Short mmCIF file of C-alpha atoms in Angstrom, two decimals:
data_model
loop_
_atom_site.label_atom_id
_atom_site.label_comp_id
_atom_site.label_asym_id
_atom_site.label_seq_id
_atom_site.Cartn_x
_atom_site.Cartn_y
_atom_site.Cartn_z
CA MET A 284 -15.60 -1.23 22.54
CA ILE A 285 -17.73 1.87 22.01
CA PRO A 286 -20.30 1.89 19.17
CA GLY A 287 -19.02 3.59 16.04
CA TYR A 288 -15.41 2.91 16.96
CA LEU A 289 -14.42 2.11 13.37
CA SER A 290 -16.19 5.24 12.09
CA LEU A 291 -14.25 7.26 14.67
CA ILE A 292 -10.94 5.95 13.28
CA ILE A 293 -11.96 6.64 9.68
CA PHE A 294 -13.37 10.13 10.14
CA LEU A 295 -11.02 11.47 12.82
CA PRO A 296 -8.52 12.53 10.11
CA LEU A 297 -11.35 14.36 8.32
CA VAL A 298 -12.13 16.27 11.52
CA GLY A 299 -8.43 17.14 11.72
CA ALA A 300 -8.50 18.38 8.12
CA ILE A 301 -11.52 20.59 8.87
CA MET A 302 -9.79 22.05 11.95
CA ILE A 303 -6.71 22.78 9.87
CA ALA A 304 -8.92 24.50 7.30
CA ILE A 305 -10.25 26.79 10.05
CA LEU A 306 -6.78 27.77 11.28
CA PRO A 307 -5.14 30.88 9.77
CA LYS A 308 -2.71 30.00 7.02
CA GLU A 309 0.06 31.91 8.83
CA SER A 310 -0.13 29.47 11.80
CA GLY A 311 2.27 26.97 10.29
CA ARG A 312 3.35 25.38 13.57
CA ALA A 313 -0.24 25.06 14.85
CA ILE A 314 -1.26 23.44 11.56
CA LYS A 315 1.54 20.89 11.78
CA LEU A 316 0.82 20.13 15.44
CA THR A 317 -2.88 19.66 14.62
CA ALA A 318 -2.05 17.24 11.81
CA ALA A 319 0.39 15.36 14.05
CA GLY A 320 -2.13 15.26 16.92
CA PHE A 321 -5.00 13.89 14.84
CA SER A 322 -2.88 11.37 12.95
CA LEU A 323 -1.34 10.20 16.25
CA ALA A 324 -4.80 9.86 17.82
CA CYS A 325 -5.90 7.82 14.79
CA LEU A 326 -2.84 5.58 15.15
CA LEU A 327 -3.48 5.02 18.87
CA LEU A 328 -7.10 4.12 18.17
CA ALA A 329 -5.98 1.72 15.42
CA LEU A 330 -3.53 0.09 17.86
CA LEU A 331 -6.38 -0.31 20.36
CA LEU A 332 -8.50 -1.82 17.58
CA PHE A 333 -5.68 -4.26 16.84
CA ALA A 334 -5.33 -5.17 20.53
CA GLN A 335 -9.09 -5.76 20.86
CA PHE A 336 -9.32 -7.93 17.74
CA ASP A 337 -10.37 -11.52 18.47
CA VAL A 338 -8.21 -13.86 16.34
CA SER A 339 -10.45 -16.83 17.15
CA HIS A 340 -13.34 -15.16 15.33
CA SER A 341 -13.08 -15.39 11.53
CA GLY A 342 -15.81 -12.98 10.42
CA PRO A 343 -15.82 -9.18 10.33
CA GLN A 344 -15.54 -7.49 13.71
CA PHE A 345 -16.38 -3.98 14.98
CA VAL A 346 -19.25 -4.08 12.50
CA GLU A 347 -21.38 -1.00 11.90
CA LYS A 348 -24.34 -1.31 9.61
CA SER A 349 -27.28 0.96 8.91
CA PRO A 350 -29.38 1.70 5.80
CA TRP A 351 -28.08 4.66 3.78
CA ILE A 352 -29.94 4.68 0.44
CA PRO A 353 -32.53 1.90 0.99
CA THR A 354 -34.11 2.28 -2.45
CA PHE A 355 -30.91 1.07 -4.10
CA GLY A 356 -29.80 -1.27 -1.33
CA VAL A 357 -26.86 0.92 -0.27
CA SER A 358 -25.88 0.69 3.40
CA TYR A 359 -23.27 2.25 5.63
CA PHE A 360 -21.54 -1.06 6.33
CA LEU A 361 -18.14 -1.20 7.97
CA GLY A 362 -16.10 -3.95 9.58
CA VAL A 363 -12.56 -5.35 9.74
CA ASP A 364 -11.23 -8.88 9.62
CA GLY A 365 -7.79 -10.45 9.39
CA LEU A 366 -7.39 -9.28 5.79
CA SER A 367 -8.10 -5.62 6.41
CA LEU A 368 -6.98 -4.95 10.00
CA PRO A 369 -3.20 -5.04 9.27
CA LEU A 370 -3.74 -2.57 6.43
CA VAL A 371 -5.83 -0.24 8.61
CA LEU A 372 -3.00 -0.23 11.15
CA LEU A 373 -0.41 0.29 8.41
CA THR A 374 -2.33 3.28 7.01
CA ALA A 375 -2.58 4.97 10.40
CA LEU A 376 1.09 4.31 11.13
CA LEU A 377 2.48 5.57 7.82
CA THR A 378 0.27 8.67 7.82
CA PHE A 379 1.51 9.72 11.27
CA LEU A 380 5.12 9.13 10.26
CA SER A 381 4.53 10.99 6.98
CA VAL A 382 3.24 14.00 8.91
CA LEU A 383 6.45 14.00 10.96
CA ALA A 384 8.50 13.61 7.78
CA SER A 385 6.72 16.64 6.29
CA TRP A 386 7.76 19.03 9.08
CA ASN A 387 9.92 21.07 6.71
CA ILE A 388 7.09 21.72 4.24
CA ALA A 389 6.86 25.49 3.76
CA LEU A 390 4.67 25.83 0.64
CA ARG A 391 0.90 26.12 1.32
CA VAL A 392 1.25 24.33 4.64
CA LYS A 393 -2.44 24.46 5.43
CA GLU A 394 -3.57 22.79 2.23
CA TYR A 395 -0.79 20.18 2.33
CA PHE A 396 -1.57 18.78 5.78
CA ALA A 397 -5.34 18.96 5.27
CA LEU A 398 -5.03 16.94 2.05
CA LEU A 399 -2.76 14.41 3.78
CA LEU A 400 -5.47 13.77 6.39
CA VAL A 401 -8.26 13.55 3.79
CA LEU A 402 -6.14 11.01 1.93
CA GLU A 403 -5.82 8.96 5.11
CA MET A 404 -9.58 9.03 5.58
CA GLY A 405 -10.20 7.69 2.06
CA ILE A 406 -7.71 4.83 2.38
CA LEU A 407 -8.99 3.79 5.82
CA GLY A 408 -12.49 3.74 4.34
CA VAL A 409 -11.46 1.42 1.51
CA PHE A 410 -10.02 -1.12 3.95
CA SER A 411 -13.06 -0.95 6.25
CA ALA A 412 -16.01 -0.84 3.81
CA LEU A 413 -18.15 -3.96 3.44
CA ASP A 414 -20.62 -2.36 1.07
CA LEU A 415 -19.52 -2.23 -2.58
CA PHE A 416 -20.95 1.26 -3.14
CA LEU A 417 -19.22 2.58 -0.03
CA PHE A 418 -16.00 0.81 -1.05
CA PHE A 419 -16.05 2.52 -4.43
CA LEU A 420 -16.86 5.88 -2.86
CA PHE A 421 -13.85 5.71 -0.52
CA TRP A 422 -11.72 4.40 -3.43
CA GLU A 423 -12.47 7.58 -5.37
CA VAL A 424 -11.96 9.90 -2.37
CA GLU A 425 -8.21 9.26 -2.35
CA LEU A 426 -7.89 10.30 -6.00
CA ILE A 427 -8.24 14.07 -5.58
CA PRO A 428 -5.90 14.61 -2.59
CA MET A 429 -3.23 12.40 -4.15
CA TYR A 430 -3.49 14.30 -7.45
CA LEU A 431 -3.15 17.66 -5.69
CA LEU A 432 -0.31 16.51 -3.44
CA ILE A 433 1.72 15.47 -6.48
CA ALA A 434 0.67 18.37 -8.73
CA ILE A 435 1.37 21.17 -6.20
CA TRP A 436 4.22 19.90 -4.01
CA GLY A 437 5.91 17.59 -6.53
CA GLY A 438 9.08 17.90 -8.60
CA PRO A 439 9.71 19.59 -11.97
CA ARG A 440 7.45 17.20 -13.94
CA ARG A 441 4.75 17.12 -11.27
CA GLU A 442 1.83 18.08 -13.52
CA TYR A 443 2.64 15.35 -16.03
CA ALA A 444 2.99 12.75 -13.25
CA ALA A 445 -0.21 13.85 -11.49
CA ILE A 446 -2.30 13.80 -14.67
CA LYS A 447 -0.90 10.41 -15.64
CA PHE A 448 -1.79 9.07 -12.19
CA VAL A 449 -5.34 10.39 -12.50
CA LEU A 450 -5.87 9.06 -16.02
CA TYR A 451 -4.70 5.55 -15.13
CA THR A 452 -6.59 5.44 -11.85
CA PHE A 453 -9.75 6.89 -13.36
CA ALA A 454 -9.71 4.37 -16.20
CA GLY A 455 -9.34 1.54 -13.70
CA SER A 456 -12.12 2.93 -11.51
CA ALA A 457 -14.54 3.26 -14.43
CA ILE A 458 -14.03 -0.35 -15.50
CA MET A 459 -14.19 -1.55 -11.90
CA LEU A 460 -17.51 0.29 -11.47
CA VAL A 461 -18.96 -1.64 -14.43
CA GLY A 462 -17.98 -4.86 -12.66
CA ILE A 463 -19.58 -3.70 -9.38
CA PHE A 464 -22.84 -2.83 -11.14
CA ALA A 465 -22.78 -6.18 -12.95
CA LEU A 466 -22.60 -7.95 -9.58
CA TYR A 467 -25.34 -5.73 -8.15
CA PHE A 468 -27.83 -6.35 -10.97
CA ASN A 469 -27.08 -10.04 -11.46
CA SER A 470 -27.22 -10.97 -7.79
CA GLY A 471 -30.94 -10.09 -7.77
CA LEU A 472 -30.62 -9.11 -4.12
CA ASN A 473 -30.99 -5.32 -4.50
CA THR A 474 -28.03 -4.81 -2.21
CA PHE A 475 -24.37 -3.75 -2.42
CA ASP A 476 -23.58 -5.80 0.69
CA MET A 477 -20.30 -7.61 -0.16
CA LEU A 478 -21.03 -10.52 2.14
CA GLU A 479 -24.50 -11.15 0.68
CA ILE A 480 -23.33 -10.72 -2.93
CA GLY A 481 -20.50 -13.17 -2.21
CA LYS A 482 -22.99 -15.90 -1.27
CA VAL A 483 -24.53 -15.97 -4.77
CA HIS A 484 -23.26 -18.60 -7.23
CA TYR A 485 -22.73 -16.87 -10.59
CA PRO A 486 -22.43 -18.62 -13.98
CA ALA A 487 -18.88 -19.33 -15.15
CA VAL A 488 -18.99 -16.94 -18.13
CA PHE A 489 -20.35 -14.13 -15.98
CA GLN A 490 -17.63 -14.75 -13.38
CA ALA A 491 -14.93 -14.70 -16.04
CA ILE A 492 -16.08 -11.33 -17.44
CA VAL A 493 -16.65 -9.59 -14.11
CA PHE A 494 -13.41 -10.96 -12.66
CA MET A 495 -11.49 -9.35 -15.51
CA LEU A 496 -13.30 -6.01 -15.04
CA LEU A 497 -12.50 -5.91 -11.33
CA PHE A 498 -8.99 -7.30 -11.77
CA PHE A 499 -8.14 -4.62 -14.35
CA GLY A 500 -9.06 -1.83 -11.92
CA PHE A 501 -7.05 -3.37 -9.09
CA ALA A 502 -4.13 -4.28 -11.37
CA ILE A 503 -3.57 -0.62 -12.23
CA LYS A 504 -3.39 0.28 -8.56
CA LEU A 505 -1.16 -2.66 -7.50
CA PRO A 506 0.52 -2.07 -10.15
CA VAL A 507 0.73 -5.01 -12.58
CA PHE A 508 2.91 -4.96 -15.72
CA PRO A 509 2.21 -3.37 -18.25
CA LEU A 510 -0.20 -1.09 -16.34
CA HIS A 511 2.53 0.14 -13.99
CA THR A 512 3.96 3.06 -15.97
CA TRP A 513 2.22 5.74 -13.88
CA LEU A 514 4.03 4.56 -10.74
CA PRO A 515 7.69 5.57 -11.36
CA ASP A 516 6.63 9.04 -12.57
CA ALA A 517 4.34 9.56 -9.57
CA HIS A 518 7.02 8.41 -7.13
CA VAL A 519 9.82 10.46 -8.62
CA GLU A 520 7.80 13.67 -8.69
CA ALA A 521 5.90 13.27 -5.39
CA PRO A 522 7.29 14.76 -2.18
CA THR A 523 8.88 12.22 0.19
CA ALA A 524 5.93 11.78 2.56
CA VAL A 525 3.50 11.32 -0.32
CA SER A 526 5.78 8.66 -1.84
CA VAL A 527 5.69 6.87 1.51
CA ILE A 528 1.89 6.74 1.50
CA LEU A 529 1.76 5.96 -2.21
CA ALA A 530 4.06 2.95 -1.96
CA GLY A 531 3.16 2.03 1.60
CA VAL A 532 -0.61 1.79 1.41
CA LEU A 533 -2.05 3.08 -1.87
CA LEU A 534 -0.63 0.19 -3.89
CA LYS A 535 -2.01 -2.24 -1.32
CA MET A 536 -5.53 -1.17 -2.22
CA GLY A 537 -5.05 -3.12 -5.46
CA GLY A 538 -3.90 -6.34 -3.78
CA TYR A 539 -6.56 -6.00 -1.11
CA GLY A 540 -9.28 -5.50 -3.74
CA MET A 541 -8.18 -8.63 -5.61
CA ILE A 542 -8.37 -10.75 -2.46
CA ARG A 543 -11.49 -9.12 -1.01
CA LEU A 544 -13.62 -8.98 -4.17
CA CYS A 545 -12.14 -11.10 -6.96
CA LEU A 546 -11.35 -14.16 -4.82
CA SER A 547 -14.17 -14.07 -2.31
CA ILE A 548 -17.02 -13.23 -4.73
CA LEU A 549 -15.81 -14.95 -7.92
CA PRO A 550 -13.90 -18.07 -6.77
CA GLN A 551 -14.38 -20.08 -9.97
CA ALA A 552 -12.92 -17.31 -12.10
CA ALA A 553 -10.04 -17.03 -9.61
CA HIS A 554 -9.17 -20.65 -10.38
CA ASP A 555 -9.63 -20.15 -14.12
CA TYR A 556 -7.33 -17.12 -14.21
CA ALA A 557 -4.75 -18.38 -11.69
CA PHE A 558 -2.27 -19.41 -14.41
CA LEU A 559 -2.47 -15.98 -16.07
CA ILE A 560 -2.03 -14.24 -12.72
CA GLY A 561 1.00 -16.45 -12.07
CA ILE A 562 2.58 -15.35 -15.37
CA LEU A 563 1.95 -11.70 -14.55
CA ALA A 564 3.47 -12.28 -11.10
CA VAL A 565 6.73 -13.61 -12.55
CA ILE A 566 6.93 -10.77 -15.09
CA ASN A 567 6.37 -8.21 -12.32
CA VAL A 568 9.05 -9.71 -10.10
CA LEU A 569 11.75 -10.05 -12.77
CA TYR A 570 10.93 -6.92 -14.77
CA GLY A 571 10.75 -4.71 -11.66
CA ALA A 572 14.00 -6.10 -10.25
CA GLY A 573 15.78 -5.90 -13.62
CA VAL A 574 14.80 -2.28 -14.22
CA SER A 575 15.73 -1.37 -10.62
CA MET A 576 19.22 -2.66 -11.27
CA VAL A 577 19.92 -0.16 -14.05
CA GLN A 578 18.49 2.92 -12.32
CA ASN A 579 20.78 5.80 -11.44
CA ASP A 580 18.06 7.70 -9.53
CA LEU A 581 17.64 6.37 -5.96
CA LYS A 582 13.94 7.14 -5.84
CA LYS A 583 13.24 5.52 -9.19
CA MET A 584 15.13 2.42 -8.07
CA VAL A 585 12.92 2.08 -4.98
CA ALA A 586 9.83 2.72 -7.13
CA TYR A 587 10.65 -0.12 -9.53
CA SER A 588 11.51 -2.37 -6.60
CA SER A 589 7.88 -1.89 -5.52
CA VAL A 590 6.74 -3.22 -8.89
CA SER A 591 8.95 -6.26 -8.28
CA HIS A 592 7.74 -6.89 -4.73
CA MET A 593 4.09 -6.55 -5.69
CA GLY A 594 4.76 -9.48 -8.02
CA TYR A 595 5.18 -11.64 -4.91
CA VAL A 596 1.71 -10.56 -3.78
CA LEU A 597 0.34 -11.64 -7.17
CA LEU A 598 2.12 -14.99 -6.89
CA GLY A 599 0.55 -15.56 -3.48
CA ILE A 600 -2.88 -14.78 -4.94
CA ALA A 601 -2.31 -17.06 -7.94
CA ALA A 602 -1.49 -20.08 -5.74
CA LEU A 603 -4.85 -19.81 -3.93
CA ASN A 604 -3.89 -21.70 -0.80
CA GLU A 605 -3.65 -20.90 2.89
CA LEU A 606 0.11 -20.35 3.11
CA SER A 607 0.40 -18.28 -0.05
CA LEU A 608 -2.50 -15.99 0.82
CA ASN A 609 -1.15 -15.52 4.34
CA GLY A 610 2.13 -14.56 2.74
CA ALA A 611 0.46 -12.22 0.23
CA VAL A 612 -1.33 -10.25 2.97
CA LEU A 613 1.79 -10.20 5.15
CA GLN A 614 3.84 -9.07 2.15
CA MET A 615 1.51 -6.10 1.69
CA PHE A 616 2.10 -5.03 5.30
CA THR A 617 5.85 -5.66 5.34
CA HIS A 618 6.40 -4.01 1.97
CA GLY A 619 4.54 -0.97 3.30
CA THR A 620 6.96 -0.62 6.20
CA ILE A 621 10.13 -1.48 4.27
CA THR A 622 9.46 0.67 1.21
CA GLY A 623 8.08 3.45 3.37
CA LEU A 624 11.38 3.39 5.25
CA LEU A 625 13.39 3.36 2.01
CA PHE A 626 11.54 6.39 0.63
CA LEU A 627 12.06 8.27 3.91
CA LEU A 628 15.77 7.45 3.73
CA VAL A 629 16.00 8.61 0.12
CA GLY A 630 14.31 11.85 1.16
CA CYS A 631 16.81 12.37 4.00
CA VAL A 632 19.80 11.68 1.76
CA TYR A 633 18.44 14.02 -0.94
CA GLU A 634 17.84 16.81 1.54
CA LYS A 635 21.48 16.70 2.62
CA THR A 636 23.21 15.99 -0.69
CA HIS A 637 20.71 17.76 -3.04
CA THR A 638 20.98 14.88 -5.47
CA ARG A 639 19.30 11.51 -5.93
CA LEU A 640 21.75 10.32 -8.57
CA ILE A 641 23.76 7.35 -7.36
CA SER A 642 26.64 8.25 -9.67
CA GLU A 643 27.07 11.59 -7.87
CA MET A 644 27.35 10.01 -4.41
CA GLY A 645 29.99 7.94 -2.66
CA GLY A 646 31.69 7.49 0.70
CA LEU A 647 28.74 8.91 2.66
CA ALA A 648 28.87 6.38 5.53
CA PRO A 649 31.42 8.28 7.69
CA ARG A 650 29.48 11.52 7.20
CA MET A 651 26.01 10.11 7.90
CA PRO A 652 26.51 6.95 10.02
CA TRP A 653 22.91 6.75 11.27
CA LEU A 654 21.50 6.98 7.77
CA ALA A 655 24.08 4.49 6.46
CA VAL A 656 23.20 1.91 9.14
CA ILE A 657 19.43 2.26 8.76
CA PHE A 658 19.66 2.33 4.94
CA SER A 659 21.72 -0.87 5.04
CA MET A 660 19.23 -2.58 7.36
CA ALA A 661 16.28 -1.47 5.22
CA GLY A 662 18.05 -2.75 2.12
CA LEU A 663 18.68 -6.11 3.77
CA ALA A 664 15.02 -6.25 4.81
CA SER A 665 13.99 -5.53 1.22
CA LEU A 666 16.06 -8.43 -0.13
CA GLY A 667 14.47 -10.76 2.43
CA LEU A 668 17.21 -11.34 5.01
CA PRO A 669 16.13 -13.78 7.79
CA GLY A 670 15.20 -11.91 10.95
CA MET A 671 13.46 -9.20 8.95
CA SER A 672 9.76 -9.10 8.13
CA GLY A 673 10.31 -9.38 4.37
CA PHE A 674 11.83 -12.84 4.79
CA ILE A 675 8.76 -14.24 6.56
CA ALA A 676 6.35 -12.91 3.93
CA GLU A 677 8.34 -14.18 0.95
CA PHE A 678 8.99 -17.52 2.66
CA LEU A 679 5.24 -18.08 3.13
CA ILE A 680 4.54 -17.13 -0.48
CA PHE A 681 7.24 -19.39 -1.92
CA VAL A 682 6.36 -22.40 0.24
CA GLY A 683 2.67 -21.91 -0.48
CA SER A 684 3.03 -21.41 -4.22
CA PHE A 685 5.65 -24.10 -4.91
CA GLY A 686 3.12 -26.93 -4.70
CA THR A 687 0.84 -25.22 -7.22
CA TRP A 688 3.19 -23.34 -9.55
CA LYS A 689 6.70 -24.83 -9.33
CA VAL A 690 8.19 -23.07 -12.36
CA PHE A 691 6.65 -19.72 -11.47
CA THR A 692 7.97 -20.02 -7.91
CA ILE A 693 11.50 -20.84 -9.04
CA LEU A 694 11.50 -17.95 -11.52
CA ALA A 695 10.10 -15.56 -8.91
CA ALA A 696 12.70 -16.71 -6.39
CA ALA A 697 15.34 -15.54 -8.85
CA GLY A 698 14.03 -12.06 -8.15
CA ILE A 699 15.64 -12.29 -4.70
CA VAL A 700 19.05 -12.63 -6.35
CA LEU A 701 18.39 -9.59 -8.53
CA THR A 702 17.11 -7.65 -5.50
CA ALA A 703 20.28 -8.51 -3.57
CA GLY A 704 22.28 -7.33 -6.58
CA TYR A 705 20.79 -3.87 -6.97
CA ILE A 706 20.44 -3.23 -3.23
CA LEU A 707 24.02 -4.18 -2.33
CA TRP A 708 25.41 -2.43 -5.42
CA MET A 709 23.52 0.73 -4.50
CA LEU A 710 24.75 0.62 -0.87
CA GLN A 711 28.32 0.15 -2.04
CA ARG A 712 28.19 3.08 -4.45
CA VAL A 713 26.32 5.51 -2.17
CA PHE A 714 27.80 4.91 1.28
CA PHE A 715 31.16 3.27 0.69
CA GLY A 716 34.05 3.68 -1.69
CA PRO A 717 35.99 6.91 -2.23
CA PRO A 718 34.24 10.00 -0.77
CA ARG A 719 33.10 12.83 -3.05
CA PRO A 720 34.79 16.17 -2.24
CA GLN A 721 31.60 18.09 -3.04
CA LEU A 722 29.76 16.13 -0.31
CA ALA A 723 32.36 16.72 2.39
CA ASP A 724 30.06 18.90 4.48
CA VAL A 725 26.88 16.82 4.53
CA GLY A 726 25.54 15.85 7.94
CA ASP A 727 23.63 12.96 9.49
CA ALA A 728 19.90 12.64 10.23
CA ARG A 729 18.45 14.99 12.83
CA ALA A 730 16.54 13.74 15.90
CA LEU A 731 13.09 14.40 14.38
CA GLU A 732 14.11 12.61 11.17
CA LEU A 733 15.26 9.60 13.16
CA VAL A 734 11.86 9.10 14.87
CA PRO A 735 10.03 7.66 11.81
CA LEU A 736 13.16 5.84 10.61
CA VAL A 737 13.80 4.04 13.89
CA THR A 738 10.09 3.34 14.40
CA LEU A 739 9.75 1.60 11.03
CA MET A 740 13.02 -0.29 11.51
CA ALA A 741 11.82 -1.53 14.92
CA ILE A 742 8.54 -2.79 13.39
CA ILE A 743 10.41 -4.58 10.58
CA VAL A 744 12.59 -6.40 13.12
CA LEU A 745 9.67 -7.10 15.46
CA VAL A 746 7.60 -8.77 12.72
CA GLY A 747 10.70 -10.59 11.48
CA VAL A 748 11.47 -12.03 14.91
CA TYR A 749 7.88 -12.55 16.07
CA PRO A 750 5.70 -12.89 12.94
CA ALA A 751 2.79 -14.41 14.90
CA ILE A 752 1.88 -10.91 16.01
CA LEU A 753 0.50 -10.46 12.47
CA THR A 754 0.12 -13.95 11.04
CA ASP A 755 -2.40 -14.98 13.73
CA VAL A 756 -4.56 -12.01 12.74
CA ILE A 757 -4.15 -12.61 8.99
CA GLN A 758 -4.90 -16.32 9.40
CA SER A 759 -8.33 -15.52 10.85
CA GLY A 760 -9.17 -13.60 7.68
CA VAL A 761 -7.66 -16.09 5.23
CA MET A 762 -9.39 -19.22 6.59
CA PRO A 763 -12.95 -18.31 5.47
CA LEU A 764 -11.53 -17.39 2.07
CA ILE A 765 -9.76 -20.75 1.76
CA THR A 766 -12.96 -22.54 2.73
CA LEU A 767 -14.81 -20.68 -0.01
CA VAL A 768 -12.17 -21.03 -2.74
CA GLY A 769 -11.27 -24.60 -1.77
CA SER A 770 -14.86 -25.80 -1.79
CA HIS A 771 -15.21 -24.73 -5.38
CA PRO A 772 -14.89 -27.41 -8.09
CA GLY A 773 -11.81 -25.67 -9.42
CA GLY A 774 -10.11 -25.87 -6.02
#
């Protein structure tokens, strides 16, 4: 593997954004092809990275490290392990598919695709950084493009949704930064190196305080009830492709941060707070599923279902064992593909019917058979049908967490019943039943629209049938974490 391979993957989208900025704004097709070309190249490189990953090696791989600001112990430190590699691949995949799904964008094309690529760069950086300062820097990079993508290309209440997103995220970032500095100063190492800071044994009170600071920042992003209220607004107002990235990978930054920082650096506090995290997990699952059931807006229903499914990630984290953490990481990947697919489908249906209200639809299956079939399969994947990737992830979480938190697991499992309820009810009302005369002329998905839909569906089935393709990779990242957390007196 060539030196700087990981840097190439991270900064290739930025090069694409700069090239787009150079192109004349009238060259709409050239701008779109440039965005597609760079995001595809990034995806191919990420696939090669995945293929080259050694699952028998548990530490970070493809490591790049060099001093950046030596006075303050800041280094340019990158690397991926079994925790981060699936999310790097997911980011590259969903960005490429989002570019394809944005082909009809006509407003300020140049700025839109450039921002999409800058957003990809920031997220890839978060999942690859092994220096806390660099991690925070990449964390903040995604804020501006996401704000602009919602505020300029969003729906009628786009400014409100964008500002709300920024306020919540900024508040979380500020508190998280306090936690990062607390670790930096108390480690006494004069370094932001995550691996070195993680080797220090901190006092219990210090761990408890810093854990809460970091957890709060990540909980907003995940999102955890009651810090989730920015999410439905952002999803409803964001354009389809931005919703895909928002639900597919942006939320995963929160879960990844909890596992990467809170668990690996502050294991005693992780044990101390596990019960509280378990309670939050159950609330997320049941609240998100319950609110999804009463939604009339398709997009808002999928948004609240994300709140519910992120509760499973929290439950996996709360159980703190090998199976549950494997399931939590796998759930982040599978939710990214399933919810990304659902948002793409909602966008396709809206483009043809000009409504997202379930009550205004009905009998669409004969008019859009491809969309009806894929929507049904995505819905079944979301409710955890065996043979789909969602089933494997939830199975691992439930089996892993049952031994630790029996009541929480049983309550969270009830979320599957609620999910089945709102998904099947939605499918029945939208695609079956008596047809609506005003929708008599709607058509099915076009060939270009089918490319991202079929691609995501194929990945969902592939992981569902052959989960080892991901679980072997994830296991290599979870094992060192289990050794660390399990060796602690609280374990």
